[in-house]
Coordinates of C-alpha atoms in Angstrom, one line a residue:
Chain L
R1 CA 15.3 -3.0 50.4
H2 CA 16.9 -0.2 48.5
Y3 CA 14.5 1.5 46.2
G4 CA 17.1 4.1 45.1
G5 CA 16.0 7.3 46.8
Y6 CA 12.7 5.9 48.0
E7 CA 13.1 7.3 51.4
Y8 CA 10.5 5.4 53.5
P9 CA 9.6 2.1 52.1
Q10 CA 8.6 0.7 55.5
Q11 CA 5.6 2.9 55.8
G12 CA 2.2 2.2 54.2
G13 CA 3.1 3.4 50.8
F14 CA 2.3 7.0 51.5
V15 CA 4.8 8.7 49.1
P16 CA 2.8 10.7 46.6
P17 CA 5.6 13.0 45.4
D18 CA 8.0 10.2 44.9
M19 CA 5.3 8.1 43.4
M20 CA 4.7 10.6 40.7
Q21 CA 8.4 10.9 40.1
Q22 CA 8.8 7.2 39.7
Q23 CA 5.8 6.7 37.4
Q24 CA 7.0 9.0 34.7
P25 CA 10.6 8.2 33.8
Y26 CA 11.3 9.3 30.3
T27 CA 11.2 6.0 28.5
G28 CA 8.0 6.8 26.6
Q29 CA 6.2 4.0 28.4
I30 CA 3.9 5.8 30.7
Y31 CA 1.4 3.0 30.6
Q32 CA 3.6 0.5 32.3
P33 CA 3.7 1.7 35.9
T34 CA 5.2 -1.6 37.1
Q35 CA 8.4 -0.8 35.4
S36 CA 9.1 2.0 37.8
Y37 CA 9.4 -0.3 40.7
T38 CA 12.3 -2.4 39.4
P39 CA 15.3 -1.2 41.3
A40 CA 17.8 -1.7 38.6
S41 CA 16.2 0.5 36.0
A42 CA 14.8 3.1 38.3
Q43 CA 18.3 3.6 39.7
S44 CA 19.8 5.0 36.6
F45 CA 17.4 7.7 35.4
Y46 CA 14.8 9.2 37.4
G47 CA 16.5 11.5 39.7
S48 CA 17.1 14.4 37.4
N49 CA 14.8 13.4 34.6
F50 CA 11.6 14.9 35.7
E51 CA 12.9 18.4 35.1
D52 CA 14.5 17.4 31.8
E53 CA 11.4 15.8 30.4
P54 CA 10.1 17.6 27.4
P55 CA 6.5 18.8 27.6
L56 CA 3.8 16.3 26.6
L57 CA 2.7 18.2 23.5
E58 CA 6.3 18.4 22.2
E59 CA 6.7 14.7 22.8
L60 CA 3.6 14.0 20.8
G61 CA 4.7 16.3 18.0
I62 CA 1.8 18.7 18.3
N63 CA 2.9 22.2 17.7
F64 CA -0.1 24.6 18.1
D65 CA 1.6 27.5 16.5
H66 CA 2.3 25.6 13.3
I67 CA -1.2 24.2 13.3
W68 CA -2.6 27.7 13.5
Q69 CA -0.2 28.9 10.8
K70 CA -1.3 26.2 8.4
T71 CA -5.0 26.7 9.2
L72 CA -4.6 30.4 8.3
T73 CA -2.9 29.5 5.1
V74 CA -5.8 27.4 4.1
L75 CA -8.4 29.9 5.2
H76 CA -6.9 32.8 3.1
P77 CA -6.9 31.4 -0.4
L78 CA -5.2 34.5 -1.8
K79 CA -2.4 34.5 0.7
V80 CA 0.9 33.3 -0.7
A81 CA 1.9 29.9 0.8
D82 CA 5.3 29.3 2.2
G83 CA 6.8 26.1 0.8
S84 CA 8.6 25.1 3.9
I85 CA 5.5 24.8 6.2
M86 CA 4.8 21.4 4.9
N87 CA 8.2 20.0 5.7
E88 CA 7.2 18.4 8.9
T89 CA 4.3 16.0 8.6
D90 CA 1.6 16.8 11.0
L91 CA -1.4 14.6 11.2
A92 CA -3.0 15.9 14.4
G93 CA -4.7 18.8 12.7
P94 CA -6.1 16.8 9.8
M95 CA -7.3 14.1 12.2
V96 CA -9.2 16.8 14.2
F97 CA -10.7 18.2 11.0
C98 CA -11.9 14.8 9.8
L99 CA -13.5 14.1 13.2
A100 CA -15.1 17.6 13.1
F101 CA -16.4 16.9 9.6
G102 CA -17.9 13.6 10.8
A103 CA -19.4 15.3 13.8
T104 CA -21.1 18.0 11.8
L105 CA -22.5 15.3 9.5
L106 CA -23.7 13.5 12.6
L107 CA -25.5 16.7 13.7
A108 CA -27.3 16.6 10.4
G109 CA -28.4 13.0 10.9
K110 CA -25.9 11.2 8.8
I111 CA -23.7 8.7 10.5
Q112 CA -21.0 8.4 7.8
F113 CA -17.7 8.3 9.6
G114 CA -16.9 5.1 7.6
Y115 CA -17.4 6.9 4.3
V116 CA -15.2 9.8 5.4
Y117 CA -12.4 7.5 6.5
G118 CA -12.6 5.4 3.3
I119 CA -12.8 8.2 0.9
S120 CA -10.0 10.2 2.6
A121 CA -7.7 7.1 2.6
I122 CA -8.3 6.3 -1.1
G123 CA -8.2 9.9 -2.1
C124 CA -4.8 10.5 -0.3
L125 CA -3.4 7.4 -2.0
G126 CA -4.6 8.5 -5.4
M127 CA -3.2 12.0 -5.0
F128 CA 0.1 10.6 -3.7
C129 CA 0.5 8.4 -6.8
L130 CA -0.4 11.3 -9.1
L131 CA 1.8 13.9 -7.4
N132 CA 4.7 11.5 -7.5
L133 CA 4.2 11.0 -11.2
M134 CA 3.8 14.7 -12.0
S135 CA 6.5 16.3 -9.8
V136 CA 10.2 16.3 -10.3
T137 CA 11.0 15.8 -6.7
G138 CA 8.9 13.1 -5.0
V139 CA 6.5 13.7 -2.2
S140 CA 5.8 11.6 0.9
F141 CA 2.5 10.2 1.8
G142 CA 2.4 12.0 5.1
C143 CA 2.8 15.3 3.4
V144 CA -0.1 14.6 1.0
A145 CA -2.3 13.4 3.8
S146 CA -1.5 16.5 5.9
V147 CA -2.2 19.0 3.1
L148 CA -5.5 17.3 2.0
G149 CA -6.6 17.1 5.7
Y150 CA -5.9 20.8 6.4
C151 CA -7.8 21.9 3.2
L152 CA -10.9 20.0 4.4
L153 CA -11.6 22.9 6.8
P154 CA -14.0 24.8 4.4
M155 CA -15.9 21.6 3.9
I156 CA -16.7 21.6 7.6
L157 CA -18.3 25.0 7.0
L158 CA -20.4 23.5 4.3
S159 CA -21.6 20.6 6.3
S160 CA -22.4 22.8 9.3
F161 CA -24.5 24.9 7.0
A162 CA -26.2 21.8 5.9
I163 CA -27.4 21.1 9.4
V164 CA -29.7 24.1 9.3
F165 CA -30.5 24.6 5.6
S166 CA -31.0 22.1 2.9
L167 CA -28.3 22.3 0.2
Q168 CA -30.4 21.0 -2.6
G169 CA -31.6 24.2 -4.1
M170 CA -29.8 26.7 -6.4
M171 CA -28.3 28.5 -3.4
G172 CA -26.9 25.2 -2.1
I173 CA -25.4 24.4 -5.5
I174 CA -23.7 27.7 -5.7
L175 CA -22.4 27.5 -2.2
T176 CA -21.2 23.9 -2.7
A177 CA -19.4 24.8 -5.9
G178 CA -17.7 27.8 -4.2
I179 CA -16.6 25.7 -1.2
I180 CA -15.2 23.0 -3.5
G181 CA -13.3 25.6 -5.4
W182 CA -11.9 27.1 -2.2
C183 CA -10.7 23.8 -0.9
S184 CA -9.1 22.7 -4.1
F185 CA -7.5 26.1 -4.7
S186 CA -5.9 26.1 -1.3
A187 CA -4.7 22.5 -1.6
S188 CA -3.2 23.1 -5.1
K189 CA -1.6 26.3 -3.9
I190 CA 0.2 24.5 -1.1
F191 CA 1.2 21.6 -3.3
I192 CA 2.8 23.7 -6.0
S193 CA 4.6 25.8 -3.6
A194 CA 6.0 22.8 -1.8
L195 CA 6.9 20.8 -4.9
A196 CA 7.9 23.7 -7.1
M197 CA 5.5 22.9 -10.0
E198 CA 4.7 26.3 -11.4
G199 CA 2.3 26.5 -14.2
Q200 CA 0.6 23.3 -13.3
Q201 CA -1.7 24.6 -10.6
L202 CA -4.9 23.8 -12.6
L203 CA -3.6 20.3 -13.2
V204 CA -3.2 19.7 -9.5
A205 CA -6.4 21.5 -8.5
Y206 CA -8.7 19.4 -10.7
P207 CA -8.1 16.0 -8.9
C208 CA -8.4 17.8 -5.6
A209 CA -11.7 19.3 -6.8
L210 CA -12.9 15.8 -7.7
L211 CA -12.0 14.5 -4.2
Y212 CA -13.6 17.4 -2.4
G213 CA -16.6 17.0 -4.7
V214 CA -17.1 13.5 -3.3
F215 CA -17.0 14.9 0.2
A216 CA -19.5 17.6 -0.7
L217 CA -21.7 14.8 -2.2
I218 CA -21.8 13.2 1.2
S219 CA -22.7 16.5 2.9
V220 CA -25.4 17.5 0.5
F221 CA -27.2 14.2 0.0
Chain J
V1 CA 29.7 -21.3 9.7
G2 CA 32.3 -19.1 8.0
P3 CA 31.9 -20.4 4.4
G4 CA 28.2 -20.7 5.0
R5 CA 27.9 -17.0 5.7
A6 CA 30.1 -16.0 2.8
G7 CA 28.1 -17.9 0.2
P8 CA 24.8 -15.9 0.3
R9 CA 26.8 -12.6 0.6
A10 CA 28.7 -13.3 -2.5
A11 CA 25.5 -14.0 -4.3
A12 CA 24.0 -10.8 -2.9
G13 CA 26.7 -8.7 -4.6
P14 CA 25.8 -9.2 -8.3
G15 CA 22.1 -9.4 -7.3
R16 CA 22.3 -5.9 -5.8
A17 CA 24.2 -4.6 -8.8
G18 CA 21.5 -6.0 -11.1
A19 CA 18.8 -4.2 -9.1
D20 CA 20.7 -0.9 -9.3
A21 CA 21.2 -1.3 -13.0
V22 CA 17.5 -1.8 -13.5
S23 CA 16.5 1.3 -11.5
A24 CA 19.2 3.5 -12.9
P25 CA 17.7 4.0 -16.4
A26 CA 14.4 5.1 -14.9
Q27 CA 16.1 7.7 -12.7
G28 CA 18.3 9.2 -15.4
G29 CA 16.1 11.4 -17.6
G30 CA 12.9 9.6 -17.1
S31 CA 13.3 7.1 -19.9
A32 CA 11.0 4.2 -19.8
V33 CA 13.5 1.7 -21.1
I34 CA 14.6 -1.1 -18.9
D35 CA 18.0 -2.7 -19.6
M36 CA 16.9 -6.3 -20.1
E37 CA 20.4 -7.8 -19.9
N38 CA 20.6 -7.1 -16.2
M39 CA 17.3 -8.6 -15.5
D40 CA 18.4 -12.1 -16.3
D41 CA 20.4 -12.4 -13.1
T42 CA 19.7 -15.7 -11.5
S43 CA 22.9 -15.9 -9.4
G44 CA 20.9 -14.7 -6.4
S45 CA 17.8 -16.8 -7.1
S46 CA 16.3 -18.3 -4.0
F47 CA 16.4 -21.9 -5.1
E48 CA 20.1 -21.9 -5.5
D49 CA 20.6 -20.0 -2.3
M50 CA 18.3 -22.3 -0.4
G51 CA 20.0 -25.3 -2.0
E52 CA 23.4 -24.0 -1.0
M53 CA 22.4 -23.2 2.6
H54 CA 20.6 -26.5 3.0
Q55 CA 23.7 -28.4 1.9
R56 CA 25.8 -26.5 4.3
M57 CA 23.4 -26.9 7.1
K58 CA 23.4 -30.7 6.5
E59 CA 27.2 -30.8 6.5
E60 CA 27.4 -28.8 9.7
E61 CA 24.8 -31.0 11.4
E62 CA 26.8 -34.0 10.4
E63 CA 29.9 -32.5 11.8
E64 CA 28.1 -31.6 15.0
A65 CA 26.6 -35.0 15.3
E66 CA 30.0 -36.5 15.1
G67 CA 31.3 -34.1 17.6
E68 CA 28.4 -34.9 19.9
A69 CA 28.9 -38.6 19.6
G70 CA 32.5 -38.2 20.5
A71 CA 31.8 -35.9 23.4
G72 CA 28.9 -37.9 24.7
E73 CA 30.5 -38.6 28.1
E74 CA 30.9 -34.9 28.8
E75 CA 27.3 -34.3 28.0
D76 CA 26.3 -33.9 31.6
G77 CA 28.5 -30.9 32.1
E78 CA 28.0 -29.3 28.7
F79 CA 24.4 -30.2 28.2
L80 CA 23.4 -26.6 28.1
G81 CA 26.3 -25.8 25.8
M82 CA 25.3 -28.3 23.1
K83 CA 21.7 -27.2 23.2
G84 CA 22.7 -23.6 23.1
L85 CA 24.8 -24.3 19.9
R86 CA 21.9 -26.1 18.3
G87 CA 19.5 -23.1 19.1
Q88 CA 22.1 -20.7 17.7
L89 CA 22.3 -22.6 14.5
G90 CA 18.6 -22.6 14.1
R91 CA 18.5 -18.9 14.7
Q92 CA 21.2 -18.4 12.1
V93 CA 19.3 -20.4 9.5
A94 CA 16.2 -18.5 10.2
D95 CA 18.1 -15.2 9.9
Q96 CA 19.6 -16.1 6.6
M97 CA 16.3 -17.3 5.2
W98 CA 14.8 -14.0 6.3
Q99 CA 17.5 -12.0 4.6
V100 CA 17.2 -13.9 1.3
G101 CA 13.4 -13.6 1.4
K102 CA 13.6 -9.9 2.1
R103 CA 16.1 -9.3 -0.7
Q104 CA 13.9 -11.2 -3.2
A105 CA 10.8 -9.3 -2.2
S106 CA 12.4 -5.9 -2.4
R107 CA 13.9 -6.7 -5.8
A108 CA 10.5 -7.8 -7.1
F109 CA 8.8 -4.8 -5.6
S110 CA 11.2 -2.3 -7.1
L111 CA 10.8 -3.9 -10.5
Y112 CA 7.1 -4.3 -10.7
A113 CA 5.8 -1.5 -8.5
N114 CA 8.0 1.0 -10.1
I115 CA 5.5 3.6 -11.1
D116 CA 8.3 5.7 -12.5
I117 CA 7.7 3.9 -15.8
L118 CA 4.5 5.9 -16.2
R119 CA 6.2 9.2 -15.4
P120 CA 6.6 10.5 -19.0
Y121 CA 2.9 10.1 -19.7
F122 CA 2.0 12.6 -17.0
D123 CA 4.3 15.4 -18.2
V124 CA 1.7 17.9 -19.5
E125 CA 0.8 21.5 -19.5
P126 CA -2.7 22.8 -18.9
V127 CA -2.8 24.4 -22.3
Q128 CA -2.0 21.0 -24.0
V129 CA -4.8 19.3 -22.0
R130 CA -7.3 21.9 -23.0
A131 CA -6.3 21.8 -26.6
R132 CA -6.6 18.0 -26.7
L133 CA -10.0 18.1 -25.0
L134 CA -11.3 20.4 -27.6
E135 CA -9.7 18.4 -30.4
S136 CA -11.4 15.2 -29.3
M137 CA -14.7 16.6 -30.5
I138 CA -13.5 17.7 -33.9
P139 CA -13.3 14.9 -36.5
V140 CA -10.3 15.0 -38.7
K141 CA -10.7 15.2 -42.4
M142 CA -7.4 13.8 -43.6
I143 CA -7.5 10.0 -43.4
N144 CA -4.9 9.1 -45.9
F145 CA -2.1 10.1 -43.6
P146 CA -1.6 8.6 -40.2
Q147 CA -2.9 11.0 -37.6
K148 CA -0.9 11.8 -34.6
I149 CA -2.2 10.6 -31.2
A150 CA -0.8 12.1 -28.1
G151 CA 0.3 9.3 -25.8
E152 CA -0.7 11.0 -22.6
L153 CA -2.5 9.5 -19.6
Y154 CA -3.3 12.5 -17.4
G155 CA -6.2 13.8 -19.4
P156 CA -7.9 10.3 -19.9
L157 CA -7.4 9.5 -16.2
M158 CA -9.0 12.8 -15.1
L159 CA -11.9 12.2 -17.5
V160 CA -12.5 8.8 -16.2
F161 CA -12.6 10.2 -12.6
T162 CA -14.9 13.0 -13.8
L163 CA -17.2 10.4 -15.2
V164 CA -17.2 8.5 -11.9
A165 CA -18.1 11.7 -10.1
I166 CA -20.9 12.5 -12.6
L167 CA -22.3 9.0 -12.2
L168 CA -22.2 9.3 -8.4
H169 CA -24.0 12.6 -8.6
G170 CA -26.6 11.1 -10.9
M171 CA -27.1 8.1 -8.7
K172 CA -27.5 10.3 -5.6
T173 CA -30.0 12.7 -7.2
S174 CA -32.1 9.8 -8.5
D175 CA -31.8 7.8 -5.2
T176 CA -30.6 4.8 -6.9
I177 CA -30.1 1.9 -4.6
I178 CA -27.4 -0.6 -5.3
R179 CA -28.2 -3.8 -3.5
E180 CA -25.0 -5.8 -3.9
G181 CA -22.1 -3.4 -3.4
T182 CA -21.7 0.3 -2.9
L183 CA -22.4 3.3 -5.1
M184 CA -18.8 4.3 -5.2
G185 CA -17.6 0.8 -6.1
T186 CA -20.2 0.5 -8.8
A187 CA -19.3 3.8 -10.4
I188 CA -15.6 3.2 -10.3
G189 CA -15.9 -0.3 -11.5
T190 CA -18.1 0.7 -14.5
C191 CA -15.9 3.6 -15.7
F192 CA -12.5 2.0 -15.2
G193 CA -13.8 -1.3 -16.5
Y194 CA -15.0 0.4 -19.7
W195 CA -11.8 2.4 -20.1
L196 CA -9.3 -0.4 -19.5
G197 CA -11.4 -3.3 -20.9
V198 CA -12.5 -1.7 -24.1
S199 CA -9.0 -0.3 -24.7
S200 CA -7.5 -3.7 -24.3
F201 CA -10.1 -5.3 -26.6
M202 CA -9.6 -2.7 -29.2
Y203 CA -5.9 -3.0 -29.0
F204 CA -6.3 -6.8 -29.5
L205 CA -8.5 -6.1 -32.5
A206 CA -6.0 -3.6 -33.8
Y207 CA -3.3 -6.1 -33.5
L208 CA -5.4 -8.6 -35.5
C209 CA -6.2 -6.0 -38.1
N210 CA -2.7 -4.7 -38.4
A211 CA -3.4 -1.2 -37.3
Q212 CA -0.5 1.0 -36.2
I213 CA -1.4 1.9 -32.7
T214 CA 0.2 1.3 -29.3
M215 CA -1.6 0.4 -26.1
V216 CA -1.0 3.8 -24.5
Q217 CA -2.3 5.6 -27.6
M218 CA -5.4 3.4 -27.5
L219 CA -5.9 4.2 -23.8
S220 CA -5.4 7.9 -24.6
L221 CA -7.8 7.9 -27.6
L222 CA -10.6 6.2 -25.8
G223 CA -10.1 8.3 -22.7
Y224 CA -10.4 11.5 -24.5
G225 CA -13.5 10.1 -26.2
L226 CA -15.1 10.0 -22.8
F227 CA -15.2 13.8 -22.9
G228 CA -18.4 13.7 -24.9
H229 CA -19.9 11.2 -22.5
C230 CA -19.1 13.5 -19.6
I231 CA -20.8 16.5 -21.2
T232 CA -23.8 14.5 -22.3
L233 CA -24.4 12.9 -18.9
F234 CA -23.7 16.1 -17.0
V235 CA -26.4 17.9 -18.9
T236 CA -29.0 15.2 -19.2
Y237 CA -28.7 14.1 -15.5
N238 CA -29.9 17.5 -14.5
I239 CA -32.3 18.4 -17.3
H240 CA -34.6 15.5 -17.8
F241 CA -36.0 15.3 -21.2
H242 CA -35.8 12.1 -23.3
S243 CA -35.6 13.9 -26.6
L244 CA -32.8 16.1 -25.3
F245 CA -30.8 13.1 -24.4
Y246 CA -31.3 11.5 -27.8
I247 CA -30.1 14.7 -29.5
F248 CA -27.0 14.9 -27.3
W249 CA -26.4 11.2 -27.8
L250 CA -26.4 11.6 -31.6
V251 CA -24.6 14.9 -31.8
V252 CA -22.0 14.9 -29.0
G253 CA -21.5 11.1 -28.9
G254 CA -21.4 11.0 -32.7
L255 CA -18.8 13.7 -33.0
S256 CA -16.4 12.0 -30.6
T257 CA -17.0 8.7 -32.2
L258 CA -16.3 10.2 -35.6
R259 CA -13.1 11.6 -34.3
M260 CA -11.9 8.3 -32.9
V261 CA -13.0 6.4 -36.0
A262 CA -11.2 8.8 -38.4
V263 CA -7.9 8.5 -36.4
L264 CA -8.2 4.7 -36.5
V265 CA -9.0 4.6 -40.2
S266 CA -6.0 6.8 -40.9
R267 CA -3.8 4.2 -39.2
T268 CA -5.3 1.0 -40.8
V269 CA -4.9 -0.4 -44.2
G270 CA -7.5 -2.5 -46.0
H271 CA -11.3 -2.0 -46.2
T272 CA -12.3 -5.1 -44.2
Q273 CA -10.0 -4.3 -41.4
R274 CA -11.1 -0.6 -41.2
L275 CA -14.7 -1.7 -41.1
I276 CA -14.2 -4.2 -38.3
L277 CA -12.2 -1.8 -36.1
C278 CA -14.3 1.2 -36.6
G279 CA -17.6 -0.6 -36.4
T280 CA -16.7 -2.2 -33.1
L281 CA -15.4 1.0 -31.6
A282 CA -18.4 3.0 -32.7
A283 CA -20.9 0.4 -31.5
L284 CA -19.2 0.1 -28.1
H285 CA -18.8 3.8 -27.6
M286 CA -22.4 4.8 -28.4
L287 CA -23.9 1.8 -26.6
F288 CA -21.9 2.7 -23.4
L289 CA -23.4 6.2 -23.4
L290 CA -26.9 4.7 -23.8
Y291 CA -26.3 2.2 -21.0
L292 CA -25.0 4.9 -18.6
H293 CA -28.0 7.1 -19.2
F294 CA -30.6 4.3 -18.7
A295 CA -29.0 2.2 -16.0
Y296 CA -28.1 4.9 -13.6
H297 CA -30.8 7.5 -13.9
K298 CA -34.0 5.7 -14.8
V299 CA -35.7 6.1 -11.5
V300 CA -35.9 9.8 -11.8
E301 CA -38.7 9.7 -14.3
G302 CA -41.0 7.9 -12.0
I303 CA -40.3 10.2 -9.2
L304 CA -40.8 13.3 -11.3
D305 CA -44.3 12.2 -12.2
T306 CA -45.5 12.0 -8.6
L307 CA -43.4 14.5 -6.7
E308 CA -42.7 18.2 -7.1
G309 CA -38.9 17.6 -6.6
P310 CA -36.6 17.1 -3.7
N311 CA -37.8 20.1 -1.8
M312 CA -41.4 18.9 -1.3
P313 CA -43.8 20.8 1.0
P314 CA -44.9 18.8 4.0
F315 CA -47.9 16.6 3.5
Q316 CA -51.1 18.7 3.7
R317 CA -54.5 17.6 4.8
V318 CA -57.2 18.5 2.3
A319 CA -60.8 18.5 3.4
R320 CA -63.0 16.0 1.6
D321 CA -66.4 16.9 0.4
I322 CA -69.0 15.0 2.4
P323 CA -72.3 14.3 0.6
V324 CA -75.3 15.9 2.3
V325 CA -77.4 13.3 4.2
S326 CA -80.5 13.9 6.4
N327 CA -80.3 14.1 10.1
A328 CA -82.4 10.9 10.6
V329 CA -80.0 8.8 8.7
L330 CA -77.1 10.2 10.7
N331 CA -78.9 9.5 14.1
T332 CA -79.8 6.0 13.2
T333 CA -76.3 5.2 12.1
A334 CA -74.9 6.6 15.3
K335 CA -77.3 4.6 17.5
A336 CA -76.5 1.4 15.5
I337 CA -72.8 2.0 16.1
A338 CA -73.3 2.6 19.8
L339 CA -75.2 -0.6 20.2
T340 CA -72.6 -2.7 18.5
L341 CA -69.9 -1.1 20.8

């Protein structure tokens, strides 16, 4: 039997280095180990491919530097946003932030992942339609979802504050209003720099404020 | 197979051109006019396509059947070949049907789901929105001359969403429980139902009464009228006085109603018609505010009477005053209880 470089097939299968080599040919199908044992396909591309394989994070499209840059842009509301940072759609960061939001709500005793999911889906759809109608150049759904997800970060601060203190007093109202303003200001700043809609920041910020207000409602009550 | 394939493709040509002509006016300059001539393009309609294809399939099958009958003796050797040809034909038919279906669906989608039609109604500046919001509370005095209504949908849409948010906030602070459905669904359904439903109804009445108003203008007018509702509910959901609500209802609700009524009157001719239109609008507008206050925040009054508010101190034990009784009575009672146990 010729296994194409499989040096000692007669022995009891003790070939760990070759085994690893064979199980990760770059076909993007790491969960089908049986494929690596077919001689015809294994013949053509595993010899040199292990070194040529891109790193896992690059394959998945997760670029930690960009994620960090975007997070910093959100956290400094007065920092001028670069319009090109939203060119690549990145949903890994927003996904992490949504899960973190749900987790902080869980710590406060509210199991509301379903609400977070539903409201973020409907909110993204609504903002997508509105921005497409208001801007000269269109915008893709991934971009809208990405921006709205990144700007959810201050809301995580609010819900983690709600774990320890109740937000239903005057202090809570002021803090909630401040955080909603921060989120919507950052989101509108990124949107108008990416879509070149000067002079309409307030018009974009208001629907964002309504959306984040609903998230704040979940955190507070 | 040759003529069969050429047929649908020839029909696809004018079909595609028609779709392009429909979408072009919307792209050029944002005009909302659709060129109706090009919409009447039935050359690519599915019935004719299907009919054509079906006819050709039948003819081909007949030819094949004749061929098969003729070559029946060679069937043993070419058994697989004939079956293969049949399967290929079936796949071609399926493929063509898929193409036609896809073309139809994409054309229908690009025609009906084309939200670019609404694009001109969202082209506003913040200053304009603010001016219109303030104007919606100021009744006009000149009713002999048709008043201008801005045909804009951004402001009304945002006001409806604001009303939804205020309703949600009110329901949450009063711990309203909705049994059949969700809080969010109820709030959205109520507000959008009012805006779209009452606008359509008023447009229908305006059509009957010969008023000069378009559907977008009606939506815009009613939407801006919700500004008064938003202010009233925002204040009275947080400060709970019945008399305060009634004052706001009359003053704020009344002002926005007067504004809408004055605009409608300026665009209608004839006393009866004016009365019908304005009476209906005033009644619906004011009653909606009343309904929103009482249906979504009623519970709070009961709670306020018994509790201090959401931040209640924990339940405290208060010692009761025990009446003084003599020791003998106490001892007798204790012995009686011990015996029964």
